[in-house]
Amino acid sequence: MGERFFSIKTKNELSVNAVLRKESSVEFSGLNVLADSLELGQIVFIVFGGDRPAWDTGLVAIAILSKLPYGYEGRNFKVRADIKVLLSNPIKRSDLVLYPETFDIIGIGPITKWEPNQALSEVQPDKAYALLNAIWDIDKKNRDEISSTFSTEQLAKIKTDHLRYKLIGNINKKENSLPVNSATNFDASKFINSLSLAGQYINSLLAKPFVILTGNSGTGKTRIAKRFAEYLKKENDAGKTNFLLVPVGADWTDNTKILGYYNPIANNGEGKYVKTEIFEFMERADANPEIPFFLILDEMNLSHVERYFSDFLSRMETPDSAFEIDNYKDGNLQFPGNLFITGTVNIDETTYMFSPKVLDRANVIEFKPEMDSVLGNLMDDSADVPEEEAPDGMAEGFMKLSLEIRKGRVTEELKENMKTAEKILAGFYPVLEKCGFEFAYRTVKEIRQYIVAAYKTCGDPASFKIDSTMDEQILQKVLPKIHGNKRQIGPMLDELERLCIEKDTADQDVTGTGWNLLLSLKKIRWMKDRLEKFQYVSFI
């Protein structure tokens, strides 16, 4: 019969914790197929799943089957397996795009066709060795563990050069492929030191690849996004780059302006999938996973955002799920994990307001320049962000840092800062909850990632200030959803104002109960003033 390999996907918390502790005889339940195919000693790839779980999803471990099916309840049964290799980090589908022989491994590899949703799956030997080769390549820290788990004969197959190395030469000849350099440490100092709000913008992108820039027309929203994308620009011989600016139109009433559509009468009646420039940009991003791709949607709210962007909002939260597109290749387009989206927003009589659903998924940065800064442009504009492109490897370094931050791990030196952040959020939560504006898991997760990003890009760890970083996050992640009339939110804004003033100190005859959060305080006072004048206010 030869070697047989399997994968088990679990979302059971007890099983997850046991795997993370690298226990022997971990129990896996909810299996209902392939019972007769299982034998003791078989290799099993362990995958974590779940709907917005507390753990990172993806391929996490290699195990050996130690107990055959038991505990039957109807068709469902259990097995046990010994964890032999616990990967340094979960391997996602997007991590395997350079390893085409791993494609369509159920629950693990990039998808090119429909796959069943089942907890236990068989992995064909050639696919299994291609996956083990990818693990060997990606997770170098665990090579000793892998070597002790497999025989000499098996290791020879694992270390064989699989299709990845042959394919790279071919990919680089394609029009979609961009030049790739070895990643260098990402340095944001040129932008952070040269342009107001640049640090907040870069840290927001690193924490979550969706940022909304709001402010009056002409305040520099599009400029900062465009300049940063040009700084990390990559271009091939065909003139294809990793940067695209698209003006949103009032006629964007569905997702065809982004994902395209199938024209059944094109190509002499044979039919053709009509791609948009955004769709082609996403294909290019998918072909170059080591490079960041920057999509700028200019004047994003000229149409109802939810009408054309709802698919994107959903895929951002579940990036392992592909866009299902009729009559396109195999019907799927993977959401690129290296796609960074910036939307610019003007608020006037020609635009639409954002729903809380959209605001909750982004960092919202408001552009409101001071008078001296505006009038200074009469004299000279030369002090703007540098025009030159970044050194080789900087774009790859940005991508690498972003992926590291999204894993959500908090290093020892940040733990005390995280405790301070927790106290600040604990102060705001009950006040916001009274009016239904409390935050939830996604917001806290993204605030944590922003703190890590701010710490990584600050240059000197001694200069990092958690109060300032939390001030930015209260302003960008917590306050944007607040809206209402004076009766609804007036008392809440009073309490929030006090929380933004250091405890037992006074500012404009208001005694503080919280922390020194100057940016948030300024915005809250602006909202209070508008509320007093017009009896209604929103953040934007």
Coordinates of C-alpha atoms in Angstrom, one line a residue:
M1 CA 0.0 0.0 0.0
G2 CA 2.9 2.3 0.6
E3 CA 3.2 5.4 2.7
R4 CA 0.0 7.3 3.6
F5 CA -0.3 10.8 5.1
F6 CA -3.2 12.7 6.6
S7 CA -4.2 16.1 7.9
I8 CA -6.4 16.9 10.8
K9 CA -8.1 20.3 11.1
T10 CA -9.3 21.2 14.6
K11 CA -11.1 24.1 16.3
N12 CA -11.5 22.3 19.6
E13 CA -9.9 24.4 22.3
L14 CA -8.7 21.5 24.4
S15 CA -7.0 19.9 21.4
V16 CA -5.5 23.3 20.4
N17 CA -4.0 23.9 23.8
A18 CA -2.6 20.3 24.0
V19 CA -0.9 20.7 20.6
L20 CA 0.6 24.1 21.7
R21 CA 2.0 22.3 24.8
K22 CA 3.4 19.7 22.4
E23 CA 1.8 16.8 24.3
S24 CA 1.8 13.2 23.6
S25 CA -1.5 11.4 22.9
V26 CA -3.5 14.5 21.9
E27 CA -7.2 13.7 21.3
F28 CA -8.8 14.9 18.1
S29 CA -12.6 14.6 17.8
G30 CA -15.3 15.2 15.2
L31 CA -13.8 13.0 12.5
N32 CA -16.2 11.1 10.3
V33 CA -14.3 9.8 7.2
L34 CA -11.3 7.6 6.3
A35 CA -11.4 5.6 9.6
D36 CA -10.5 2.3 7.8
S37 CA -7.5 4.0 6.1
L38 CA -5.8 4.9 9.4
E39 CA -2.8 2.9 10.8
L40 CA -0.6 3.5 13.8
G41 CA 2.6 5.5 13.1
Q42 CA 1.2 7.4 10.1
I43 CA 2.2 11.0 9.7
V44 CA -0.5 13.6 10.4
F45 CA -0.3 17.3 9.7
I46 CA -2.2 19.3 12.3
V47 CA -4.1 22.4 11.2
F48 CA -5.8 24.9 13.5
G49 CA -9.1 26.4 12.2
G50 CA -12.1 28.1 13.7
D51 CA -14.3 31.3 13.2
R52 CA -12.2 34.2 14.6
P53 CA -10.6 32.0 17.2
A54 CA -8.2 33.1 20.0
W55 CA -5.3 31.2 18.3
D56 CA -3.5 31.7 15.0
T57 CA -4.9 29.5 12.3
G58 CA -3.0 27.5 9.8
L59 CA -0.6 24.4 9.7
V60 CA 0.9 24.2 13.2
A61 CA 2.4 20.8 13.8
I62 CA 3.5 17.4 12.5
A63 CA 2.3 14.4 14.5
I64 CA 2.3 10.6 14.5
L65 CA -0.9 8.7 14.9
S66 CA -0.8 6.9 18.3
K67 CA -4.4 5.6 18.8
L68 CA -6.8 4.3 16.1
P69 CA -10.4 5.5 15.9
Y70 CA -12.5 5.1 19.1
G71 CA -15.4 6.7 20.9
Y72 CA -17.8 6.4 18.1
E73 CA -21.0 8.6 18.2
G74 CA -22.9 7.8 15.0
R75 CA -20.4 8.3 12.2
N76 CA -18.1 10.6 14.3
F77 CA -15.1 9.2 16.0
K78 CA -11.9 10.2 17.8
V79 CA -8.2 9.5 17.3
R80 CA -5.0 10.4 19.3
A81 CA -1.6 11.6 18.0
D82 CA 1.8 12.4 19.4
I83 CA 3.0 15.9 18.5
K84 CA 6.5 15.6 17.1
V85 CA 7.2 19.0 15.5
L86 CA 5.5 22.2 16.7
L87 CA 6.2 24.8 14.0
S88 CA 7.7 28.2 15.0
N89 CA 4.7 30.0 13.4
P90 CA 1.6 28.7 11.8
I91 CA 2.0 28.2 8.0
K92 CA -0.8 29.9 6.1
R93 CA -2.0 29.1 2.5
S94 CA -0.4 32.4 1.4
D95 CA 3.0 31.2 2.8
L96 CA 2.9 28.3 0.3
V97 CA 2.3 30.2 -3.0
L98 CA 5.9 29.7 -4.0
Y99 CA 5.5 25.9 -3.6
P100 CA 3.1 24.9 -6.3
E101 CA 3.2 21.2 -5.5
T102 CA 1.4 22.0 -2.2
F103 CA -1.5 23.6 -4.1
D104 CA -4.9 22.1 -3.2
I105 CA -3.8 20.1 -0.2
I106 CA -7.1 20.2 1.6
G107 CA -7.1 22.8 4.4
I108 CA -3.4 23.7 3.9
G109 CA -2.3 24.6 0.4
P110 CA -3.4 27.5 -1.9
I111 CA -6.7 26.8 -3.5
T112 CA -7.1 26.4 -7.3
K113 CA -10.4 24.4 -7.2
W114 CA -13.2 23.6 -4.8
E115 CA -12.2 21.7 -1.6
P116 CA -14.4 19.8 0.9
N117 CA -14.8 21.1 4.4
Q118 CA -13.8 18.1 6.5
A119 CA -11.7 17.5 9.6
L120 CA -9.7 14.5 8.4
S121 CA -8.2 14.4 4.9
E122 CA -5.7 12.3 3.1
V123 CA -2.6 13.9 1.6
Q124 CA -1.1 12.1 -1.3
P125 CA 2.6 11.2 -0.8
D126 CA 4.0 13.5 -3.5
K127 CA 2.0 16.4 -2.0
A128 CA 3.1 15.4 1.5
Y129 CA 6.8 15.4 0.6
A130 CA 6.4 18.7 -1.2
L131 CA 4.7 20.2 1.9
L132 CA 7.5 18.8 4.2
N133 CA 10.0 20.3 1.8
A134 CA 8.3 23.7 2.1
I135 CA 8.2 23.3 5.9
W136 CA 11.9 22.5 5.9
D137 CA 12.5 25.6 3.8
I138 CA 10.3 28.0 5.8
D139 CA 10.8 26.8 9.4
K140 CA 14.6 26.4 9.6
K141 CA 14.5 26.4 13.4
N142 CA 12.7 23.0 13.5
R143 CA 15.1 21.1 11.2
D144 CA 16.5 19.1 14.1
E145 CA 13.0 18.1 15.2
I146 CA 12.1 17.1 11.6
S147 CA 15.3 15.1 11.3
S148 CA 14.6 13.1 14.4
T149 CA 11.0 12.4 13.3
F150 CA 11.7 11.0 9.9
S151 CA 13.9 8.2 8.6
T152 CA 17.0 8.8 6.5
E153 CA 15.2 7.7 3.4
Q154 CA 12.3 10.0 4.1
L155 CA 14.6 12.9 4.8
A156 CA 16.2 12.5 1.4
K157 CA 12.8 13.0 -0.2
I158 CA 12.1 16.0 2.1
K159 CA 15.4 17.7 1.2
T160 CA 15.0 17.1 -2.5
D161 CA 14.6 20.3 -4.6
H162 CA 10.9 20.4 -5.3
L163 CA 9.1 22.5 -8.0
R164 CA 9.5 25.8 -6.1
Y165 CA 13.1 26.3 -7.3
K166 CA 12.3 25.4 -10.9
L167 CA 9.2 27.6 -11.0
I168 CA 10.9 30.8 -9.8
G169 CA 12.9 31.1 -13.0
N170 CA 9.7 30.8 -15.0
I171 CA 7.7 33.2 -12.9
N172 CA 10.3 35.9 -13.2
K173 CA 9.8 35.8 -17.0
K174 CA 6.1 36.5 -16.7
E175 CA 4.8 40.0 -17.1
N176 CA 3.3 39.9 -13.7
S177 CA 6.5 39.2 -11.9
L178 CA 8.4 42.0 -10.1
P179 CA 12.1 41.9 -9.1
V180 CA 12.7 40.6 -5.6
N181 CA 15.6 41.5 -3.3
S182 CA 16.6 40.1 0.1
A183 CA 14.6 41.8 2.8
T184 CA 16.4 44.5 4.8
N185 CA 15.3 46.1 8.0
F186 CA 12.4 48.5 7.3
D187 CA 13.3 52.1 8.2
A188 CA 10.4 54.6 8.3
S189 CA 12.5 57.5 9.6
K190 CA 12.5 59.5 6.3
F191 CA 8.8 59.7 6.3
I192 CA 8.1 60.0 10.0
N193 CA 10.6 62.9 10.2
S194 CA 9.4 64.6 7.1
L195 CA 5.6 64.6 7.0
S196 CA 3.0 65.1 9.6
L197 CA 0.9 61.9 10.4
A198 CA 3.3 59.7 8.4
G199 CA 4.2 57.7 11.4
Q200 CA 0.6 57.0 12.2
Y201 CA -0.1 56.1 8.6
I202 CA 2.8 53.6 8.3
N203 CA 2.1 52.0 11.7
S204 CA -1.6 51.7 10.7
L205 CA -0.6 49.9 7.5
L206 CA 1.7 47.5 9.3
A207 CA -1.0 46.7 11.9
K208 CA -3.9 46.2 9.5
P209 CA -3.6 46.6 5.7
F210 CA -6.7 48.8 5.4
V211 CA -6.5 52.5 6.3
I212 CA -9.0 55.3 5.8
L213 CA -7.6 58.9 5.4
T214 CA -10.2 61.6 6.0
G215 CA -10.2 65.4 5.8
N216 CA -11.1 68.3 3.7
S217 CA -10.1 68.4 0.0
G218 CA -6.5 69.3 -0.6
T219 CA -5.1 68.4 2.8
G220 CA -2.6 65.8 1.6
K221 CA -4.5 62.5 2.0
T222 CA -3.8 61.1 -1.4
R223 CA -0.3 62.6 -1.5
I224 CA 1.0 60.8 1.6
A225 CA -0.4 57.4 0.4
K226 CA 1.0 58.0 -3.1
R227 CA 4.4 59.1 -1.9
F228 CA 4.8 56.1 0.4
A229 CA 3.8 53.7 -2.3
E230 CA 6.2 55.3 -4.7
Y231 CA 9.0 55.1 -2.0
L232 CA 8.6 51.3 -1.9
K233 CA 8.0 51.0 -5.6
K234 CA 9.0 47.9 -7.6
E235 CA 8.8 47.8 -11.4
N236 CA 9.6 45.2 -14.0
D237 CA 10.7 45.5 -17.6
A238 CA 7.0 45.6 -18.8
G239 CA 6.3 48.7 -16.6
K240 CA 4.2 46.8 -14.1
T241 CA 4.5 48.1 -10.5
N242 CA 3.2 47.4 -7.0
F243 CA 1.3 50.6 -6.8
L244 CA -2.2 51.5 -8.2
L245 CA -4.3 54.6 -7.7
V246 CA -8.0 54.3 -8.7
P247 CA -10.6 57.1 -8.5
V248 CA -13.9 55.8 -7.2
G249 CA -16.9 56.8 -9.2
A250 CA -20.5 57.5 -8.2
D251 CA -21.5 54.6 -10.5
W252 CA -19.7 52.0 -8.3
T253 CA -22.9 50.3 -7.3
D254 CA -21.7 46.7 -7.2
N255 CA -18.4 44.8 -7.0
T256 CA -18.0 44.5 -10.8
K257 CA -15.9 47.8 -10.7
I258 CA -13.4 45.8 -8.6
L259 CA -13.7 42.2 -9.5
G260 CA -14.9 42.5 -13.1
Y261 CA -17.6 40.4 -14.8
Y262 CA -18.1 37.6 -17.3
N263 CA -19.2 38.7 -20.8
P264 CA -20.9 35.7 -22.5
I265 CA -21.0 37.2 -26.0
A266 CA -17.3 38.3 -26.1
N267 CA -14.7 36.5 -28.1
N268 CA -17.1 35.6 -30.9
G269 CA -19.7 34.1 -28.6
E270 CA -17.2 31.9 -26.6
G271 CA -17.4 34.2 -23.6
K272 CA -14.6 36.0 -21.7
Y273 CA -14.0 37.2 -18.2
V274 CA -13.5 41.0 -18.3
K275 CA -10.9 42.0 -15.7
T276 CA -10.6 45.4 -14.1
E277 CA -7.3 47.1 -13.4
I278 CA -7.8 46.3 -9.7
F279 CA -8.4 42.6 -10.5
E280 CA -5.2 42.5 -12.6
F281 CA -3.4 44.3 -9.8
M282 CA -4.6 41.6 -7.3
E283 CA -3.4 38.9 -9.7
R284 CA 0.0 40.6 -9.8
A285 CA 0.1 40.8 -6.0
D286 CA -0.8 37.1 -5.7
A287 CA 2.2 36.3 -8.0
N288 CA 4.6 38.3 -5.8
P289 CA 3.9 37.5 -2.2
E290 CA 7.2 38.9 -0.9
I291 CA 6.4 42.4 -2.1
P292 CA 3.8 44.8 -0.7
F293 CA 1.2 46.0 -3.2
F294 CA -0.5 49.4 -2.5
L295 CA -4.0 50.1 -3.8
I296 CA -5.3 53.6 -3.2
L297 CA -9.1 54.1 -3.7
D298 CA -9.3 57.9 -4.1
E299 CA -12.6 59.5 -2.9
M300 CA -13.7 56.2 -1.7
N301 CA -17.1 57.4 -0.5
L302 CA -18.3 58.9 -3.7
S303 CA -20.5 55.8 -3.8
H304 CA -21.9 53.6 -1.0
V305 CA -18.8 51.7 0.2
E306 CA -20.7 48.6 1.2
R307 CA -22.1 48.2 -2.3
Y308 CA -18.8 47.7 -4.0
F309 CA -16.4 46.8 -1.2
S310 CA -18.3 44.3 1.0
D311 CA -16.5 41.3 -0.5
F312 CA -13.2 43.0 0.4
L313 CA -14.3 43.7 4.0
S314 CA -15.2 40.0 4.4
R315 CA -12.0 38.6 2.9
M316 CA -9.8 40.9 5.0
E317 CA -11.1 39.1 8.1
T318 CA -10.9 35.7 6.5
P319 CA -8.0 35.9 4.1
D320 CA -7.8 32.2 3.6
S321 CA -11.1 32.2 1.9
A322 CA -11.0 33.0 -1.8
F323 CA -13.2 35.2 -4.0
E324 CA -15.6 32.8 -5.7
I325 CA -15.8 34.1 -9.4
D326 CA -17.9 32.4 -12.0
N327 CA -16.1 31.6 -15.3
Y328 CA -12.7 32.7 -14.1
K329 CA -10.0 29.9 -14.2
D330 CA -11.1 27.5 -11.5
G331 CA -13.6 29.9 -10.0
N332 CA -11.4 31.3 -7.3
L333 CA -9.1 34.3 -6.7
Q334 CA -7.2 34.3 -3.5
F335 CA -7.2 37.5 -1.4
P336 CA -3.5 38.6 -1.5
G337 CA -2.0 38.8 2.0
N338 CA 0.4 41.4 0.6
L339 CA -2.3 43.9 -0.5
F340 CA -2.5 47.2 1.4
I341 CA -5.6 49.3 0.8
T342 CA -5.8 53.0 1.5
G343 CA -9.1 54.8 1.0
T344 CA -9.2 58.6 0.9
V345 CA -12.4 60.3 2.0
N346 CA -14.0 63.8 1.6
I347 CA -17.1 64.7 3.4
D348 CA -19.5 67.0 1.5
E349 CA -22.9 67.0 -0.1
T350 CA -21.6 64.7 -2.9
T351 CA -20.4 61.9 -0.7
Y352 CA -21.8 59.1 1.6
M353 CA -21.1 58.5 5.2
F354 CA -19.3 55.3 6.3
S355 CA -21.2 52.7 8.4
P356 CA -19.7 51.4 11.7
K357 CA -19.0 48.1 9.9
V358 CA -16.5 49.8 7.7
L359 CA -15.0 52.1 10.3
D360 CA -14.5 49.2 12.7
R361 CA -12.2 47.4 10.1
A362 CA -9.8 50.3 9.5
N363 CA -7.5 52.8 11.2
V364 CA -9.1 56.2 10.5
I365 CA -6.6 59.0 10.3
E366 CA -7.9 62.6 10.0
F367 CA -6.0 65.2 8.1
K368 CA -6.5 68.6 9.6
P369 CA -3.3 70.8 9.0
E370 CA -2.5 73.8 11.2
M371 CA -2.7 77.2 9.7
D372 CA 1.1 77.8 9.8
S373 CA 1.7 74.6 7.9
V374 CA -0.9 75.5 5.2
L375 CA 0.4 79.1 4.7
G376 CA 4.0 77.8 4.7
N377 CA 3.4 76.4 1.2
L378 CA 3.3 80.0 -0.1
M379 CA 7.1 80.0 0.3
D380 CA 8.4 76.6 -0.5
D381 CA 7.2 73.0 -0.9
S382 CA 10.6 71.4 -1.0
A383 CA 10.6 70.1 2.6
D384 CA 8.1 67.5 1.5
V385 CA 8.8 63.7 1.6
P386 CA 11.8 62.7 -0.4
E387 CA 11.1 61.7 -4.0
E388 CA 13.7 58.9 -4.3
E389 CA 12.8 55.3 -4.1
A390 CA 13.8 53.2 -1.1
P391 CA 17.1 51.1 -1.1
D392 CA 16.9 47.6 -2.4
G393 CA 15.2 45.2 0.0
M394 CA 13.3 47.9 1.9
A395 CA 9.9 47.0 0.3
E396 CA 10.5 43.3 1.2
G397 CA 11.5 44.4 4.7
F398 CA 8.2 46.3 5.1
M399 CA 6.3 43.2 3.9
K400 CA 8.2 40.9 6.3
L401 CA 7.7 43.2 9.2
S402 CA 3.9 43.5 8.5
L403 CA 3.5 39.7 8.5
E404 CA 5.5 39.4 11.7
I405 CA 3.3 42.1 13.4
R406 CA 0.1 40.4 12.2
K407 CA 1.0 37.2 14.0
G408 CA 0.2 39.2 17.2
R409 CA 3.0 38.0 19.4
V410 CA 4.0 40.4 22.2
T411 CA 7.7 40.3 23.2
E412 CA 8.9 40.5 26.8
E413 CA 10.0 44.2 26.5
L414 CA 6.4 45.2 25.5
K415 CA 4.5 43.4 28.3
E416 CA 4.5 46.3 30.8
N417 CA 3.4 48.7 28.0
M418 CA 0.6 46.3 27.2
K419 CA -0.6 46.4 30.8
T420 CA -0.8 50.2 30.6
A421 CA -2.8 49.8 27.3
E422 CA -5.1 47.4 29.0
K423 CA -5.8 49.9 31.9
I424 CA -6.5 52.7 29.4
L425 CA -8.9 50.5 27.4
A426 CA -10.5 49.3 30.7
G427 CA -11.2 53.0 31.5
F428 CA -12.9 53.7 28.2
Y429 CA -14.9 50.5 27.8
P430 CA -17.6 51.1 30.4
V431 CA -18.1 54.7 29.3
L432 CA -18.6 53.7 25.7
E433 CA -20.7 50.7 26.6
K434 CA -23.4 53.0 28.1
C435 CA -24.2 54.3 24.7
G436 CA -23.6 51.2 22.7
F437 CA -20.2 52.2 21.3
E438 CA -18.0 49.6 23.1
F439 CA -15.3 47.9 21.2
A440 CA -14.8 44.2 20.8
Y441 CA -12.1 41.5 20.0
R442 CA -11.1 42.9 16.5
T443 CA -10.4 46.4 17.9
V444 CA -8.3 45.1 20.8
K445 CA -6.4 42.8 18.5
E446 CA -5.6 45.6 16.0
I447 CA -4.7 48.0 18.8
R448 CA -2.2 45.4 20.0
Q449 CA -0.7 45.1 16.5
Y450 CA -0.5 48.9 16.2
I451 CA 1.4 49.1 19.5
V452 CA 3.9 46.5 18.2
A453 CA 4.3 48.4 14.9
A454 CA 4.9 51.7 16.7
Y455 CA 7.5 50.1 18.9
K456 CA 9.2 48.4 15.9
T457 CA 9.4 51.7 13.9
C458 CA 10.3 54.1 16.7
G459 CA 14.0 53.7 16.1
D460 CA 15.1 54.0 19.7
P461 CA 13.1 51.8 22.1
A462 CA 13.8 54.3 24.9
S463 CA 11.8 56.9 23.0
F464 CA 8.7 54.7 22.8
K465 CA 5.8 56.2 24.8
I466 CA 2.8 54.0 25.3
D467 CA 0.5 56.9 26.3
S468 CA 1.1 58.6 23.0
T469 CA 0.6 55.4 21.0
M470 CA -2.7 54.7 22.9
D471 CA -3.7 58.3 22.2
E472 CA -3.4 57.6 18.5
Q473 CA -5.4 54.4 18.8
I474 CA -8.2 55.9 20.8
L475 CA -8.4 58.6 18.1
Q476 CA -8.1 56.2 15.2
K477 CA -9.9 53.0 16.4
V478 CA -12.3 54.0 19.2
L479 CA -13.7 57.4 18.6
P480 CA -14.6 57.1 14.8
K481 CA -17.7 55.1 15.4
I482 CA -19.2 57.7 17.8
H483 CA -22.2 59.6 16.5
G484 CA -25.5 60.8 17.8
N485 CA -27.5 63.7 19.2
K486 CA -26.9 65.7 22.4
R487 CA -29.2 63.6 24.5
Q488 CA -27.7 60.3 23.3
I489 CA -24.0 61.1 23.6
G490 CA -23.5 64.4 25.4
P491 CA -22.9 63.0 28.9
M492 CA -20.6 60.3 27.3
L493 CA -18.4 62.9 25.6
D494 CA -18.1 64.7 29.0
E495 CA -16.8 61.5 30.6
L496 CA -14.5 60.8 27.7
E497 CA -13.1 64.3 27.9
R498 CA -12.1 63.7 31.6
L499 CA -10.5 60.3 30.6
C500 CA -8.2 62.2 28.2
I501 CA -6.9 64.4 31.0
E502 CA -4.3 63.0 33.4
K503 CA -5.9 62.1 36.7
D504 CA -6.3 64.8 39.3
T505 CA -5.0 67.5 36.9
A506 CA -7.1 70.3 35.4
D507 CA -7.4 71.5 31.8
Q508 CA -9.8 74.3 30.9
D509 CA -11.5 73.9 34.3
V510 CA -12.1 70.1 33.7
T511 CA -10.5 67.8 36.2
G512 CA -9.0 64.6 34.7
T513 CA -9.8 61.0 35.7
G514 CA -7.5 59.3 33.2
W515 CA -4.4 59.8 31.1
N516 CA -2.7 62.5 29.1
L517 CA -4.2 61.9 25.7
L518 CA -3.9 65.2 23.9
L519 CA -5.0 64.1 20.3
S520 CA -8.1 62.4 21.5
L521 CA -8.9 65.3 23.9
K522 CA -8.7 67.8 21.0
K523 CA -11.1 65.7 18.9
I524 CA -13.6 65.1 21.7
R525 CA -13.7 68.9 22.4
W526 CA -14.3 69.5 18.7
M527 CA -17.2 67.0 18.8
K528 CA -18.6 68.6 21.9
D529 CA -18.5 72.0 20.3
R530 CA -20.3 70.7 17.1
L531 CA -22.8 68.9 19.3
E532 CA -23.6 72.2 21.1
K533 CA -24.1 74.1 17.9
F534 CA -25.9 71.6 15.8
Q535 CA -27.4 69.1 18.3
Y536 CA -25.8 66.2 16.4
V537 CA -22.2 65.1 15.7
S538 CA -20.2 62.3 14.1
F539 CA -16.5 61.7 14.1
I540 CA -16.0 62.4 10.4

